[in-house]
Short mmCIF file of C-alpha atoms in Angstrom, two decimals:
data_model
loop_
_atom_site.label_atom_id
_atom_site.label_comp_id
_atom_site.label_asym_id
_atom_site.label_seq_id
_atom_site.Cartn_x
_atom_site.Cartn_y
_atom_site.Cartn_z
CA MET X 561 -22.21 -15.77 12.65
CA SER X 562 -20.46 -14.29 15.66
CA SER X 563 -18.48 -16.04 18.39
CA GLY X 564 -21.26 -18.63 18.65
CA GLY X 565 -19.75 -20.29 15.51
CA ASP X 566 -16.78 -21.43 17.68
CA SER X 567 -18.45 -24.84 17.99
CA ASP X 568 -16.83 -25.54 14.59
CA PRO X 569 -13.18 -26.13 15.63
CA VAL X 570 -11.82 -24.82 12.29
CA LEU X 571 -13.80 -21.70 12.53
CA GLY X 572 -12.94 -21.30 16.13
CA GLU X 573 -9.20 -21.59 15.35
CA ALA X 574 -9.57 -19.08 12.52
CA ARG X 575 -11.39 -16.63 14.74
CA GLN X 576 -8.84 -16.90 17.57
CA HIS X 577 -6.02 -16.30 15.03
CA HIS X 578 -7.74 -13.14 13.79
CA LEU X 579 -8.47 -11.97 17.27
CA ASN X 580 -4.79 -12.35 18.19
CA GLN X 581 -3.82 -10.35 15.16
CA VAL X 582 -6.25 -7.60 15.92
CA ASN X 583 -5.04 -7.26 19.55
CA GLY X 584 -1.42 -7.41 18.38
CA VAL X 585 -1.76 -4.52 15.94
CA LEU X 586 -3.61 -2.45 18.55
CA ARG X 587 -0.80 -2.86 21.07
CA ARG X 588 2.27 -2.54 18.85
CA PRO X 589 1.01 -0.88 15.66
CA GLY X 590 4.53 0.15 14.57
CA VAL X 591 5.48 -3.55 14.17
CA TYR X 592 2.79 -3.86 11.47
CA GLY X 593 3.88 -0.92 9.41
CA ARG X 594 4.05 2.88 9.22
CA ASP X 595 0.37 3.58 8.52
CA GLU X 596 -3.03 2.40 9.70
CA MET X 597 -3.70 0.11 6.73
CA ALA X 598 -2.81 -2.80 9.01
CA GLU X 599 -5.56 -1.87 11.41
CA ARG X 600 -8.12 -1.50 8.68
CA LEU X 601 -7.27 -4.80 7.01
CA LEU X 602 -7.15 -6.80 10.18
CA LEU X 603 -10.29 -5.38 11.72
CA GLU X 604 -12.17 -5.92 8.45
CA ALA X 605 -10.96 -9.54 8.32
CA MET X 606 -12.12 -9.96 11.90
CA ALA X 607 -15.48 -8.54 10.96
CA ALA X 608 -15.78 -10.99 8.13
CA VAL X 609 -15.00 -13.94 10.30
CA ASP X 610 -17.61 -12.80 12.79
CA GLY X 611 -20.23 -12.02 10.10
CA ASN X 612 -20.12 -8.33 11.22
CA LEU X 613 -19.02 -6.53 8.05
CA THR X 614 -22.05 -4.32 8.00
CA ARG X 615 -21.30 -3.17 11.52
CA TRP X 616 -17.71 -2.55 10.70
CA TRP X 617 -18.59 -0.43 7.68
CA THR X 618 -21.04 1.53 9.83
CA GLU X 619 -18.23 2.24 12.29
CA CYS X 620 -16.04 3.48 9.39
CA ASP X 621 -18.77 5.78 8.26
CA ARG X 622 -19.12 7.11 11.81
CA LEU X 623 -15.43 8.06 11.71
CA ARG X 624 -16.04 10.25 8.69
CA GLU X 625 -19.15 11.79 10.20
CA ARG X 626 -17.17 12.76 13.29
CA ASP X 627 -14.24 14.21 11.25
CA ALA X 628 -12.03 11.46 12.69
CA PHE X 629 -11.07 10.26 9.20
CA ALA X 630 -9.51 12.64 6.71
CA ALA X 631 -8.33 12.12 3.20
CA THR X 632 -5.26 10.41 4.64
CA GLY X 633 -7.18 8.47 7.22
CA VAL X 634 -7.39 8.72 10.98
CA VAL X 635 -3.77 9.79 11.03
CA GLY X 636 -4.71 12.82 8.95
CA ALA X 637 -7.29 13.83 11.61
CA TYR X 638 -4.63 13.49 14.31
CA SER X 639 -2.11 15.50 12.33
CA ASP X 640 -3.73 18.72 13.60
CA ILE X 641 -3.46 17.39 17.24
CA LEU X 642 -0.08 15.74 17.80
CA PRO X 643 3.53 15.97 16.44
CA ALA X 644 4.35 13.56 13.64
CA ASP X 645 6.31 11.09 15.81
CA ALA X 646 3.27 10.59 18.13
CA LEU X 647 0.77 9.81 15.43
CA ARG X 648 1.15 6.07 14.91
CA ASP X 649 0.11 4.84 18.37
CA ALA X 650 -2.56 7.55 18.71
CA THR X 651 -4.15 6.46 15.48
CA ALA X 652 -4.39 2.90 16.68
CA SER X 653 -6.39 4.09 19.70
CA VAL X 654 -9.29 4.99 17.42
CA TYR X 655 -9.40 1.54 15.95
CA ALA X 656 -9.08 0.07 19.48
CA GLU X 657 -12.29 1.90 20.37
CA ILE X 658 -14.08 0.28 17.43
CA ALA X 659 -12.64 -3.15 18.46
CA HIS X 660 -14.02 -2.61 21.95
CA ARG X 661 -17.49 -1.83 20.71
CA LEU X 662 -17.41 -4.92 18.55
CA GLY X 663 -16.23 -7.13 21.38
CA TRP X 664 -12.72 -7.83 20.10
CA LEU X 665 -10.51 -5.82 22.34
CA GLU X 666 -8.84 -7.79 25.14
CA LEU X 667 -8.38 -5.49 28.09
CA GLU X 668 -5.42 -5.68 30.44
CA ARG X 669 -7.52 -3.97 33.13
CA SER X 670 -11.27 -3.16 33.20
CA LEU X 671 -12.30 -0.11 35.14
CA SER X 672 -15.47 -0.16 37.17
CA ALA X 673 -18.29 2.19 36.07
CA ALA X 674 -17.46 4.38 39.07
CA GLU X 675 -13.76 4.48 38.21
CA LEU X 676 -14.48 5.57 34.65
CA GLN X 677 -16.99 8.12 35.73
CA GLN X 678 -14.47 9.67 38.12
CA LEU X 679 -11.71 9.62 35.55
CA SER X 680 -14.02 11.28 32.98
CA ALA X 681 -14.93 13.99 35.51
CA ASP X 682 -11.34 14.70 36.61
CA ILE X 683 -9.23 14.36 33.46
CA GLY X 684 -9.94 17.74 31.80
CA GLU X 685 -8.82 19.66 34.85
CA TRP X 686 -5.99 17.25 35.60
CA VAL X 687 -4.20 17.99 32.22
CA THR X 688 -4.24 21.77 32.73
CA GLN X 689 -0.78 21.02 34.18
CA ASP X 690 2.06 19.13 32.54
CA ARG X 691 2.05 15.46 33.49
CA THR X 692 4.41 12.56 33.09
CA LEU X 693 3.87 8.84 32.45
CA SER X 694 4.66 8.04 36.15
CA GLU X 695 2.03 10.48 37.26
CA VAL X 696 -0.58 8.88 34.92
CA ILE X 697 0.08 5.44 36.44
CA GLU X 698 0.15 6.75 39.99
CA THR X 699 -3.09 8.69 39.58
CA PHE X 700 -5.23 6.37 37.44
CA GLY X 701 -3.47 3.02 37.79
CA PRO X 702 -2.38 0.63 34.99
CA PRO X 703 -4.18 1.30 31.74
CA SER X 704 -6.81 -0.96 30.12
CA LEU X 705 -4.75 -0.85 26.96
CA TRP X 706 -1.08 0.20 26.52
CA ILE X 707 -0.38 1.13 22.91
CA GLY X 708 3.29 1.27 21.84
CA GLY X 709 6.43 0.07 23.45
CA THR X 710 7.78 0.70 26.96
CA ASN X 711 10.97 2.58 25.95
CA GLN X 712 11.05 5.93 27.74
CA PHE X 713 12.31 7.76 24.66
CA TYR X 714 9.28 6.98 22.54
CA SER X 715 5.64 8.16 22.29
CA LYS X 716 2.81 5.90 23.49
CA THR X 717 -0.96 5.96 24.18
CA LEU X 718 -2.62 4.71 27.35
CA ALA X 719 -6.30 3.96 27.26
CA TYR X 720 -8.82 3.47 30.05
CA VAL X 721 -12.28 1.88 29.73
CA THR X 722 -14.71 -0.55 31.37
CA ALA X 723 -15.70 -3.98 30.10
CA ASN X 724 -19.00 -2.37 28.88
CA ARG X 725 -18.79 -2.20 25.05
CA ASP X 726 -20.93 0.95 25.04
CA ASP X 727 -18.37 2.91 26.93
CA ASP X 728 -15.83 5.02 24.96
CA LEU X 729 -12.09 4.86 25.67
CA ILE X 730 -10.37 7.70 27.44
CA CYS X 731 -7.00 7.94 25.75
CA LEU X 732 -3.94 9.80 27.00
CA HIS X 733 -1.35 10.53 24.35
CA LEU X 734 2.23 10.76 25.61
CA TRP X 735 5.29 12.00 23.80
CA ASN X 736 9.08 11.92 24.11
CA ALA X 737 11.95 11.93 21.63
CA PHE X 738 15.73 11.73 21.67
CA ALA X 739 17.46 14.97 22.47
CA SER X 740 20.11 16.34 20.18
CA THR X 741 23.29 15.64 22.18
CA PRO X 742 26.96 15.10 21.36
CA PRO X 743 27.75 11.29 20.88
CA GLU X 744 29.87 11.28 24.02
CA ALA X 745 26.94 12.41 26.07
CA GLY X 746 25.04 9.23 25.42
CA LEU X 747 21.32 8.77 24.75
CA ARG X 748 19.00 11.36 26.42
CA GLY X 749 15.50 12.18 26.01
CA VAL X 750 13.87 15.63 25.50
CA HIS X 751 12.18 14.65 28.81
CA PRO X 752 13.34 12.12 31.38
CA GLU X 753 10.20 10.11 30.65
CA PRO X 754 7.22 10.47 28.32
CA VAL X 755 4.87 13.45 29.00
CA VAL X 756 1.19 13.82 28.30
CA LEU X 757 0.43 16.05 25.38
CA ALA X 758 -3.33 15.52 25.02
CA VAL X 759 -6.22 13.41 26.24
CA ARG X 760 -9.11 12.32 24.03
CA HIS X 761 -12.07 12.10 26.31
CA ARG X 762 -15.11 13.88 24.89
CA PRO X 763 -17.79 12.37 22.59
CA GLY X 764 -18.96 14.09 19.45
CA PRO X 765 -16.89 15.71 16.73
CA PHE X 766 -13.24 14.61 16.77
CA PRO X 767 -11.57 18.04 16.76
CA GLY X 768 -13.38 18.92 19.97
CA ALA X 769 -12.70 15.61 21.72
CA PHE X 770 -9.30 16.71 23.21
CA SER X 771 -7.92 18.56 26.23
CA PHE X 772 -4.29 19.63 26.19
CA THR X 773 -1.44 19.98 28.69
CA PRO X 774 0.69 23.17 28.38
CA GLU X 775 3.36 21.02 26.70
CA GLY X 776 0.77 19.55 24.39
CA LEU X 777 -0.21 23.16 23.31
CA ARG X 778 3.48 23.95 22.73
CA ARG X 779 3.99 20.80 20.67
CA ARG X 780 0.78 21.02 18.66
CA PRO X 781 1.72 21.21 15.02
CA SER X 782 1.65 24.55 13.23
CA VAL X 783 -0.08 24.64 9.81
CA ASP X 784 3.12 24.04 7.89
CA GLN X 785 4.07 21.12 10.15
CA ARG X 786 0.81 19.15 9.62
CA SER X 787 2.22 16.45 7.39
CA PRO X 788 0.67 13.27 8.71
CA LEU X 789 2.54 11.09 6.23
CA ARG X 790 5.97 12.69 6.61
CA PRO X 791 8.00 9.79 5.27
CA THR X 792 10.91 8.54 7.30
CA VAL X 793 13.14 5.51 7.08
CA TRP X 794 15.57 3.85 9.53
CA ILE X 795 19.19 3.57 8.29
CA PHE X 796 21.85 1.40 10.01
CA HIS X 797 25.49 2.46 9.95
CA GLY X 798 27.99 -0.10 11.27
CA ASP X 799 30.87 0.96 13.50
CA GLN X 800 33.89 2.01 11.42
CA SER X 801 31.81 1.74 8.24
CA ARG X 802 31.79 4.52 5.58
CA HIS X 803 28.45 3.41 4.12
CA ALA X 804 25.08 2.43 5.40
CA SER X 805 24.24 -1.30 5.32
CA GLY X 806 20.55 -1.39 5.96
CA VAL X 807 17.41 0.68 5.30
CA PHE X 808 14.06 -0.09 6.93
CA ASP X 809 10.52 1.25 6.91
CA THR X 810 10.13 1.04 10.72
CA LEU X 811 12.32 0.96 13.83
CA ASP X 812 10.94 -2.50 14.79
CA ALA X 813 12.02 -3.90 11.40
CA GLY X 814 15.50 -2.47 11.80
CA LEU X 815 15.79 -3.83 15.34
CA ALA X 816 14.68 -7.30 14.24
CA TRP X 817 17.33 -7.30 11.45
CA ALA X 818 20.02 -6.04 13.86
CA ALA X 819 19.18 -8.80 16.31
CA GLU X 820 19.27 -11.45 13.65
CA HIS X 821 22.73 -10.44 12.46
CA GLN X 822 24.08 -9.29 15.83
CA VAL X 823 25.44 -6.07 14.38
CA THR X 824 27.04 -3.13 16.18
CA GLY X 825 26.47 0.44 15.17
CA ILE X 826 23.72 3.08 15.06
CA LEU X 827 20.14 2.70 13.72
CA ALA X 828 18.93 6.18 12.95
CA GLU X 829 15.66 7.69 11.63
CA TYR X 830 15.98 9.87 8.61
CA PRO X 831 13.28 12.00 6.84
CA HIS X 832 12.89 11.84 3.08
CA GLY X 833 14.59 14.94 1.70
CA GLY X 834 17.51 16.90 3.07
CA ALA X 835 17.93 16.57 6.84
CA TYR X 836 18.77 20.26 7.21
CA ASP X 837 15.81 21.48 5.15
CA VAL X 838 13.32 19.25 6.94
CA ALA X 839 14.59 20.30 10.39
CA VAL X 840 14.31 23.93 9.47
CA SER X 841 10.77 23.57 7.97
CA GLU X 842 9.62 21.65 11.03
CA GLY X 843 10.98 24.16 13.48
CA ARG X 844 13.54 21.80 14.99
CA PHE X 845 16.48 23.88 13.95
CA THR X 846 16.81 27.69 13.53
CA PRO X 847 19.86 29.04 11.67
CA SER X 848 21.65 31.46 13.95
CA LYS X 849 25.28 31.45 12.88
CA ALA X 850 27.08 32.56 9.75
CA HIS X 851 27.99 29.03 8.74
CA HIS X 852 24.50 27.66 9.21
CA GLY X 853 23.11 26.66 5.76
CA THR X 854 26.47 26.65 4.01
CA ALA X 855 27.34 23.70 1.81
CA ASP X 856 29.65 22.13 4.47
CA HIS X 857 27.06 22.56 7.20
CA VAL X 858 24.22 21.08 5.22
CA ALA X 859 26.36 18.21 4.04
CA THR X 860 27.21 17.12 7.63
CA PHE X 861 23.88 17.96 9.25
CA SER X 862 22.49 15.08 11.22
CA PRO X 863 18.71 14.33 10.93
CA GLY X 864 18.05 15.11 14.65
CA LEU X 865 15.36 12.40 14.90
CA ARG X 866 15.40 9.19 16.87
CA TYR X 867 18.36 6.87 16.94
CA VAL X 868 19.47 3.69 18.74
CA HIS X 869 22.97 2.48 19.62
CA LEU X 870 23.32 -1.19 19.11
CA THR X 871 25.99 -3.60 20.33
CA GLY X 872 25.83 -7.12 19.06
CA GLY X 873 22.34 -6.57 17.81
CA CYS X 874 21.04 -5.31 21.25
CA ALA X 875 20.11 -1.77 22.04
CA ASP X 876 22.49 -0.11 24.54
CA GLN X 877 20.84 0.76 27.81
#
């Protein structure tokens, strides 16, 4: 019972609802939660509506056969490839490829066969140099699928493909993060805009599917940094407040709460565990002075992860 069952208005409405949810989670996965369970549940529900459960299960088996699904899921396979804060959107790109093959992915732009062939031929050489988001758009045009938000400080994945369901997606994984700067310096990114770390463009086994930029090789996790489920939360501190007043699983949840209550303050990402210990273990901070690691230093150490200044519930520009 695939889309032909839309002659039943109830079934047609149910199918469209599920289709909207699938395309929603594949564009803004962070809104749906911190891990890929949302993609798995929504795609399986879509398969059930379409009478395609067997095909869906076959696609899941293919992920395992290609080493694209580890004990912790697709995110576990990606944890060898990208830093922790780039994993969420990259993981969704694998499920987007399945959705494309099953006819569920709504493309913002369909490449011609010739355009995809040219992109496939050029991309490996193109990423031997560091590249920015602007260069991606200037060189290859708008993507078929934009995964993640448009904020210049955050990671995202851009995918290119034709309307042909048999064609695989070419996925460029871009990264940025907030730089550690004094509060008076304002918000600043590690880079002025997101930069390409890796592109997934080869068929076959997942670990061999990627080409890396020089920055991607520098940012590729070391063995002790490969923690695909490094837990973080977002904590809101109001201006002039001694205590936090909100804790959220995701940035999007925190922003929605802030907008609802029109609060002013800082929404910051914190790792589970001590901020100092996590920063040292992940290589984001190296003790170099006598007071580093002392009780006072550890007690006042900031997490050094992402944060957003909010005024009246709106992020400061």
